[in-house]
Coordinates of C-alpha atoms in Angstrom, one line a residue:
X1234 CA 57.2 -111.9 -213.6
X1235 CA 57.2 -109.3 -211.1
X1236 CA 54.6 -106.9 -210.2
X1237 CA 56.7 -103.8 -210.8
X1238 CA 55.3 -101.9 -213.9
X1239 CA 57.4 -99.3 -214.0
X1240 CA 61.3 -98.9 -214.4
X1241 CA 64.0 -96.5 -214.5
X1242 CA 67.1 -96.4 -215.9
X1243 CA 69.6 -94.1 -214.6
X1244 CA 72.3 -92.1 -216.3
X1245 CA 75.3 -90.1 -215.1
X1246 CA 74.8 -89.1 -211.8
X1247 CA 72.4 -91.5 -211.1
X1248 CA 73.9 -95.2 -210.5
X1249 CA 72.0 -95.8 -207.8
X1250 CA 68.3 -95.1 -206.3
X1251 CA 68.9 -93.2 -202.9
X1252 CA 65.5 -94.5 -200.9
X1253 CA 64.9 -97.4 -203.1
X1254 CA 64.2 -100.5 -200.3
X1255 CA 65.9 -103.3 -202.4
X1256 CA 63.9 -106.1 -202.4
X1257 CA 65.5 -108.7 -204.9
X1258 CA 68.1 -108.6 -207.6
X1259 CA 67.9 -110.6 -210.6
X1260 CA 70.4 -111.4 -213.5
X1261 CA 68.6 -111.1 -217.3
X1262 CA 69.8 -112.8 -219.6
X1263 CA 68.9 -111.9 -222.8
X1264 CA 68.9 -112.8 -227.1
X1265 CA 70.7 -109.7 -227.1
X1266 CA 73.6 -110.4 -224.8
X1267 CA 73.9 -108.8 -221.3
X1268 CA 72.1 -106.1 -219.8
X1269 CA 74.1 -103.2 -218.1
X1270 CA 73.7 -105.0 -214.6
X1271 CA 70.9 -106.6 -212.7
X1272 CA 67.5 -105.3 -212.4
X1273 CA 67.0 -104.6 -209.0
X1274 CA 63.4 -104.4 -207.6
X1275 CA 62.1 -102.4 -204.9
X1276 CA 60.0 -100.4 -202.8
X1277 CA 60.0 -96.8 -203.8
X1278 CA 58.0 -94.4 -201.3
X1279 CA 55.5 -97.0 -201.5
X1280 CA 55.5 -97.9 -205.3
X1281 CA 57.1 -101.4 -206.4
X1282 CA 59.8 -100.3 -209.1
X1283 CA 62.7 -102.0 -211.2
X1284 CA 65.9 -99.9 -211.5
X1285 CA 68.6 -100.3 -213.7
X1286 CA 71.7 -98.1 -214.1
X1287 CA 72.5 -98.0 -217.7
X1288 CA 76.2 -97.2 -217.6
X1289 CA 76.5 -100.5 -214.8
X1290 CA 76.5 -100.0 -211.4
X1291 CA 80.4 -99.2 -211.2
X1292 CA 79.7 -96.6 -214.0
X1293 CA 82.5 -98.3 -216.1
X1294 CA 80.2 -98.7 -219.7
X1295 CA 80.7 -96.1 -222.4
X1296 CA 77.6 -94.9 -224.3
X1297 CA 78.2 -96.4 -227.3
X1298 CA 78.8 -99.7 -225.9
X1299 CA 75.5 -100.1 -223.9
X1300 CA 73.8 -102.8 -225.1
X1301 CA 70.6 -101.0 -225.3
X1302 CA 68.5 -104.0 -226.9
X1303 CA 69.4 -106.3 -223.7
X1304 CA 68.0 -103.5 -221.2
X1305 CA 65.2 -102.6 -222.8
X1306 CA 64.5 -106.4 -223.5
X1307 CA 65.0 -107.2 -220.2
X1308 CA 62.9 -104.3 -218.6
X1309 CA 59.9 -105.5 -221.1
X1310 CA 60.7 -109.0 -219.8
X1311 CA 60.0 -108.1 -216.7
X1312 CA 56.6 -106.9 -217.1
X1313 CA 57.6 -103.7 -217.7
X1314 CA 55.3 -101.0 -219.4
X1315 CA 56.7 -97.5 -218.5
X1316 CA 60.3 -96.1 -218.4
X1317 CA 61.4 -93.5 -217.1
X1318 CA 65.0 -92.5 -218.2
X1319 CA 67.3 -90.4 -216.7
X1320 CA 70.3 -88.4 -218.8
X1321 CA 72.8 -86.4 -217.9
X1322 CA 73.1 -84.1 -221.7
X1323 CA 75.0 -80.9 -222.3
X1324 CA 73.1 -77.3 -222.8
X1325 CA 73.4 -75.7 -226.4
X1326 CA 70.3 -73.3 -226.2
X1327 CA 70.2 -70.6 -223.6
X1328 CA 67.6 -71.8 -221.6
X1329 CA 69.5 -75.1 -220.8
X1330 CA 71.8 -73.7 -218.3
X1331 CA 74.1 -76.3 -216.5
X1332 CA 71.9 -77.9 -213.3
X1333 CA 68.2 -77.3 -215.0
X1334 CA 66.9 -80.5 -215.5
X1335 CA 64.4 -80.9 -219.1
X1336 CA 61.8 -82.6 -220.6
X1337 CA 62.3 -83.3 -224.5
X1338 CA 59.9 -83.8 -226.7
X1339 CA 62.1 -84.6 -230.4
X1340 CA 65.3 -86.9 -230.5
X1341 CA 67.8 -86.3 -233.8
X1342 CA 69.8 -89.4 -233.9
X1343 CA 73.6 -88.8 -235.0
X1344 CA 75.0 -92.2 -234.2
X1345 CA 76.4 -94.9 -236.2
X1346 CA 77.6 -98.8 -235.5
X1347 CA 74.9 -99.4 -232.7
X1348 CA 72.8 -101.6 -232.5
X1349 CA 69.8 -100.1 -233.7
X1350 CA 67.1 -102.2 -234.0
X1351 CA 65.0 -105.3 -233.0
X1352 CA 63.5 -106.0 -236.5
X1353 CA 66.2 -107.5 -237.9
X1354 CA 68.0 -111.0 -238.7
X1355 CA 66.5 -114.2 -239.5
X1356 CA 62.8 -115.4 -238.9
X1357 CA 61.5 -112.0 -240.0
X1358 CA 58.4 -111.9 -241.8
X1359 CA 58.8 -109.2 -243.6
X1360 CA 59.9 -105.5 -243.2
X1361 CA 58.4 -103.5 -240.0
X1362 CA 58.3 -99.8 -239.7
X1363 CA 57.7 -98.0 -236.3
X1364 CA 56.3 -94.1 -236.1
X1365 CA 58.7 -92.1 -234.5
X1366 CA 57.0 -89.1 -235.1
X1367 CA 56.5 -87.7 -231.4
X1368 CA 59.2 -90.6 -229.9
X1369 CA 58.4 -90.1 -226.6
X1370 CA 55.1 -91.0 -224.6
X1371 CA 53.5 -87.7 -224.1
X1372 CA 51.4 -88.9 -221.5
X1373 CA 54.1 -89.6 -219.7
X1374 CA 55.8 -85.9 -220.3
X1375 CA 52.9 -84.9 -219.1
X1376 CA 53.2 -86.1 -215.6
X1377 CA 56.7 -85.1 -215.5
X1378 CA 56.0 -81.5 -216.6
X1379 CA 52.9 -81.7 -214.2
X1380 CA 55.1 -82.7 -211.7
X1381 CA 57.8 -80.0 -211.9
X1382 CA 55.1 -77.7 -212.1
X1383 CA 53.9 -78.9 -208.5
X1384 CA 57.1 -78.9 -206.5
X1385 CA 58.6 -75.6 -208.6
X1386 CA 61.7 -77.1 -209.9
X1387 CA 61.8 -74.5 -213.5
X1388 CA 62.3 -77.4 -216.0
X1389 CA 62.4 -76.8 -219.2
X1390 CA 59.1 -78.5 -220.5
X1391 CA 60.2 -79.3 -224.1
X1392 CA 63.5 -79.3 -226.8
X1393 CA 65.0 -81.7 -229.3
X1394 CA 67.7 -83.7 -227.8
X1395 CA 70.9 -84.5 -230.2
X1396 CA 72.2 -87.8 -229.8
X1397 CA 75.8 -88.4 -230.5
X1398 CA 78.0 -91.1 -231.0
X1399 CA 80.7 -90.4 -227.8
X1400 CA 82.3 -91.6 -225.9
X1401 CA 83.9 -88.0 -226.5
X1402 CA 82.5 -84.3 -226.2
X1403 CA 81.7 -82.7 -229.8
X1404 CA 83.9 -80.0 -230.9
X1405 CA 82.6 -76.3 -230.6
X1406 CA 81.8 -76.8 -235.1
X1407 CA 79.8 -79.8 -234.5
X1408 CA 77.7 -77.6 -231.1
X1409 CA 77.5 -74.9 -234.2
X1410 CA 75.6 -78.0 -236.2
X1411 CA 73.2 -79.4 -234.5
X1412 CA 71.9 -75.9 -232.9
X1413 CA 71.6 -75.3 -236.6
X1414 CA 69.8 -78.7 -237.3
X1415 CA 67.3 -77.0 -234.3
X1416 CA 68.6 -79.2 -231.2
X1417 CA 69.1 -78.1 -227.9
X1418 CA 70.4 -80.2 -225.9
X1419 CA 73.4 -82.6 -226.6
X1420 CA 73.7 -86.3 -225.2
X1421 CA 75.2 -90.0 -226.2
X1422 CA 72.1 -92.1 -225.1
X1423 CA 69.3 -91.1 -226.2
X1424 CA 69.5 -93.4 -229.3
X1425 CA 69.1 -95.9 -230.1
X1426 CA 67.1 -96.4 -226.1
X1427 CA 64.2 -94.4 -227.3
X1428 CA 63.8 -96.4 -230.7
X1429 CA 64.2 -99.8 -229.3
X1430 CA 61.4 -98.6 -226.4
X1431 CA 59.0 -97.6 -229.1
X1432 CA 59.6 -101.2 -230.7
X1433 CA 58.8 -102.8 -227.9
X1434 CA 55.6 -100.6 -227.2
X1435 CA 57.1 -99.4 -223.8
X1436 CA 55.3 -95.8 -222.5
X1437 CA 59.1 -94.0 -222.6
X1438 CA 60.3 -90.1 -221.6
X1439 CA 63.8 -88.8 -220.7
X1440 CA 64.1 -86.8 -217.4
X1441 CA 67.5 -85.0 -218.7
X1442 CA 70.0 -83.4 -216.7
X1443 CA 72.2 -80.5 -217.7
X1444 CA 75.3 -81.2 -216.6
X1445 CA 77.6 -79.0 -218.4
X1446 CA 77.3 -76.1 -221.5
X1447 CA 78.4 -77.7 -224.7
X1448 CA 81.6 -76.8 -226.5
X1449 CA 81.6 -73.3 -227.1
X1450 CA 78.8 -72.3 -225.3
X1451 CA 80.9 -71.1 -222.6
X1452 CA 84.2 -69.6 -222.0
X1453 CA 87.0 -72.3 -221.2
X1454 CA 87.3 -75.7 -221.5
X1455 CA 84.8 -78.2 -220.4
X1456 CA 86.0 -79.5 -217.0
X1457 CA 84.6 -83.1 -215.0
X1458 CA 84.8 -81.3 -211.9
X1459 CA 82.2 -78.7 -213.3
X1460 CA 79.6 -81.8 -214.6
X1461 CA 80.3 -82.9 -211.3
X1462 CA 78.8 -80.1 -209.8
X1463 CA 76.5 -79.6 -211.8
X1464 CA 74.8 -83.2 -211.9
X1465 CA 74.8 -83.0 -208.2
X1466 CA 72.5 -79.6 -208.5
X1467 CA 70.5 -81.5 -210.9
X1468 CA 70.3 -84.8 -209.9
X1469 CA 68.9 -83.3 -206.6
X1470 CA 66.1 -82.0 -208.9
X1471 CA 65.4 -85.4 -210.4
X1472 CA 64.9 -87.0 -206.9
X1473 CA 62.5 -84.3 -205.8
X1474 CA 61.0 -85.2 -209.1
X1475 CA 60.7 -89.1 -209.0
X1476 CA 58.6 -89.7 -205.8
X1477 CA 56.2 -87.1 -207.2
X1478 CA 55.9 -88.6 -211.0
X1479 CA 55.8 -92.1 -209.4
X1480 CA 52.8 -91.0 -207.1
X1481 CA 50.6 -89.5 -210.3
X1482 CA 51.7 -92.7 -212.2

């Protein structure tokens, strides 16, 4: 077991930790199956970290296919106790303009066929139910918002994120839905990551970027050179962010 307490798992935009002095790698395996890659340990301005880019470090695993159980399995494992997770999500209310980067505070789950839990299969002594009424740590939004606050960036301190199933965009109707179900931002990975870290008692928040307006929030199609953009903007934010949150931590 390492000393590293803390971990982060990247999205979108964020496959790799600019400034992270790699110490080791090592290879989990897991009950689950496979993680999305190795975790890979290092020094970051000063603080021993793990990181571990959920999509793989080639970016080449689709959100409905990450095998969420075997990271977060892995990560606890490890000796880890606090996660910071990074998303790259679309923008449905106004406020969640492409390149703003936001701190949610609900999660509505809309996917189906994942894997969504560790209570399950045999050797189970009976049935376990987790809260999920406030599903992220909020003393760890705390620090992130506190954060922010310090260096200026504008986040958006709170919202309900919408998880959907991918690994396409939602049509302008289902946008329509889920601002009406009272989300406001829209992403595929939310779920079931922030159930599986409550199960395993991990202190979890999502860092998320805007990368694009969802469907019919805008005029045109969406376009990847646009997200492009626009992650750059706000994965710029999020690496202001980290050194700062990891600091206070």
């Amino acid at each position: 077991m390492s000393d590293a307490r803390l971990a982060i798992i990247g999205g979108t935009g964020l496959t790799r930790l600019r400034d992270l002095e790699i110490t080791r790698r090592e290879v989990m395996h897991t009950p689950y199956g496979e993680p999305s890659g190795p975790l890979t340990y290092g020094q970051y301005h000063g603080h021993e970290v793990i990181f571990l880019p959920r999509h793989g470090a080639q970016h080449t695993i689709p959100p409905h296919q990450v095998n969420y159980r075997a990271n977060l399995w892995a990560l606890r494992n490890a000796g880890v106790e606090t996660v910071l997770a990074i998303a790259a999500v679309g923008g449905i209310t106004v406020e969640m303009a492409p390149g703003v980067i936001a701190m949610p505070d609900q999660i509505i789950d809309y996917t189906w066929s994942r894997f969504h839990t560790f209570f399950e299969g045999d050797g189970m002594e009976g049935v376990t139910h987790v809260d999920m009424t406030y599903p992220y740590s909020q003393e760890l939004r705390e620090t992130l918002i506190a954060a922010s606050r310090e260096l200026g960036l504008g986040a958006v301190e709170q919202g309900t994120y919408a998880a959907t199933q991918g690994p396409r965009l939602e049509t302008a109707a289902e946008i329509d839905r889920l601002e009406r179900d009272g989300c406001d931002l829209v992403g595929m990975t939310g779920m079931p990551e922030t159930a599986l870290a409550r199960e395993l008692e991990l202190r979890y928040a999502c860092c998320a970027v805007v990368a694009n307006w969802a469907a019919g929030r805008s005029k045109g199609l969406i376009t990847m050179d646009d997200i492009a953009r626009n992650l750059e903007i706000g994965m710029a934010r999020v690496k202001q962010l980290l050194p700062e949150v990891i600091g206070q931590l």
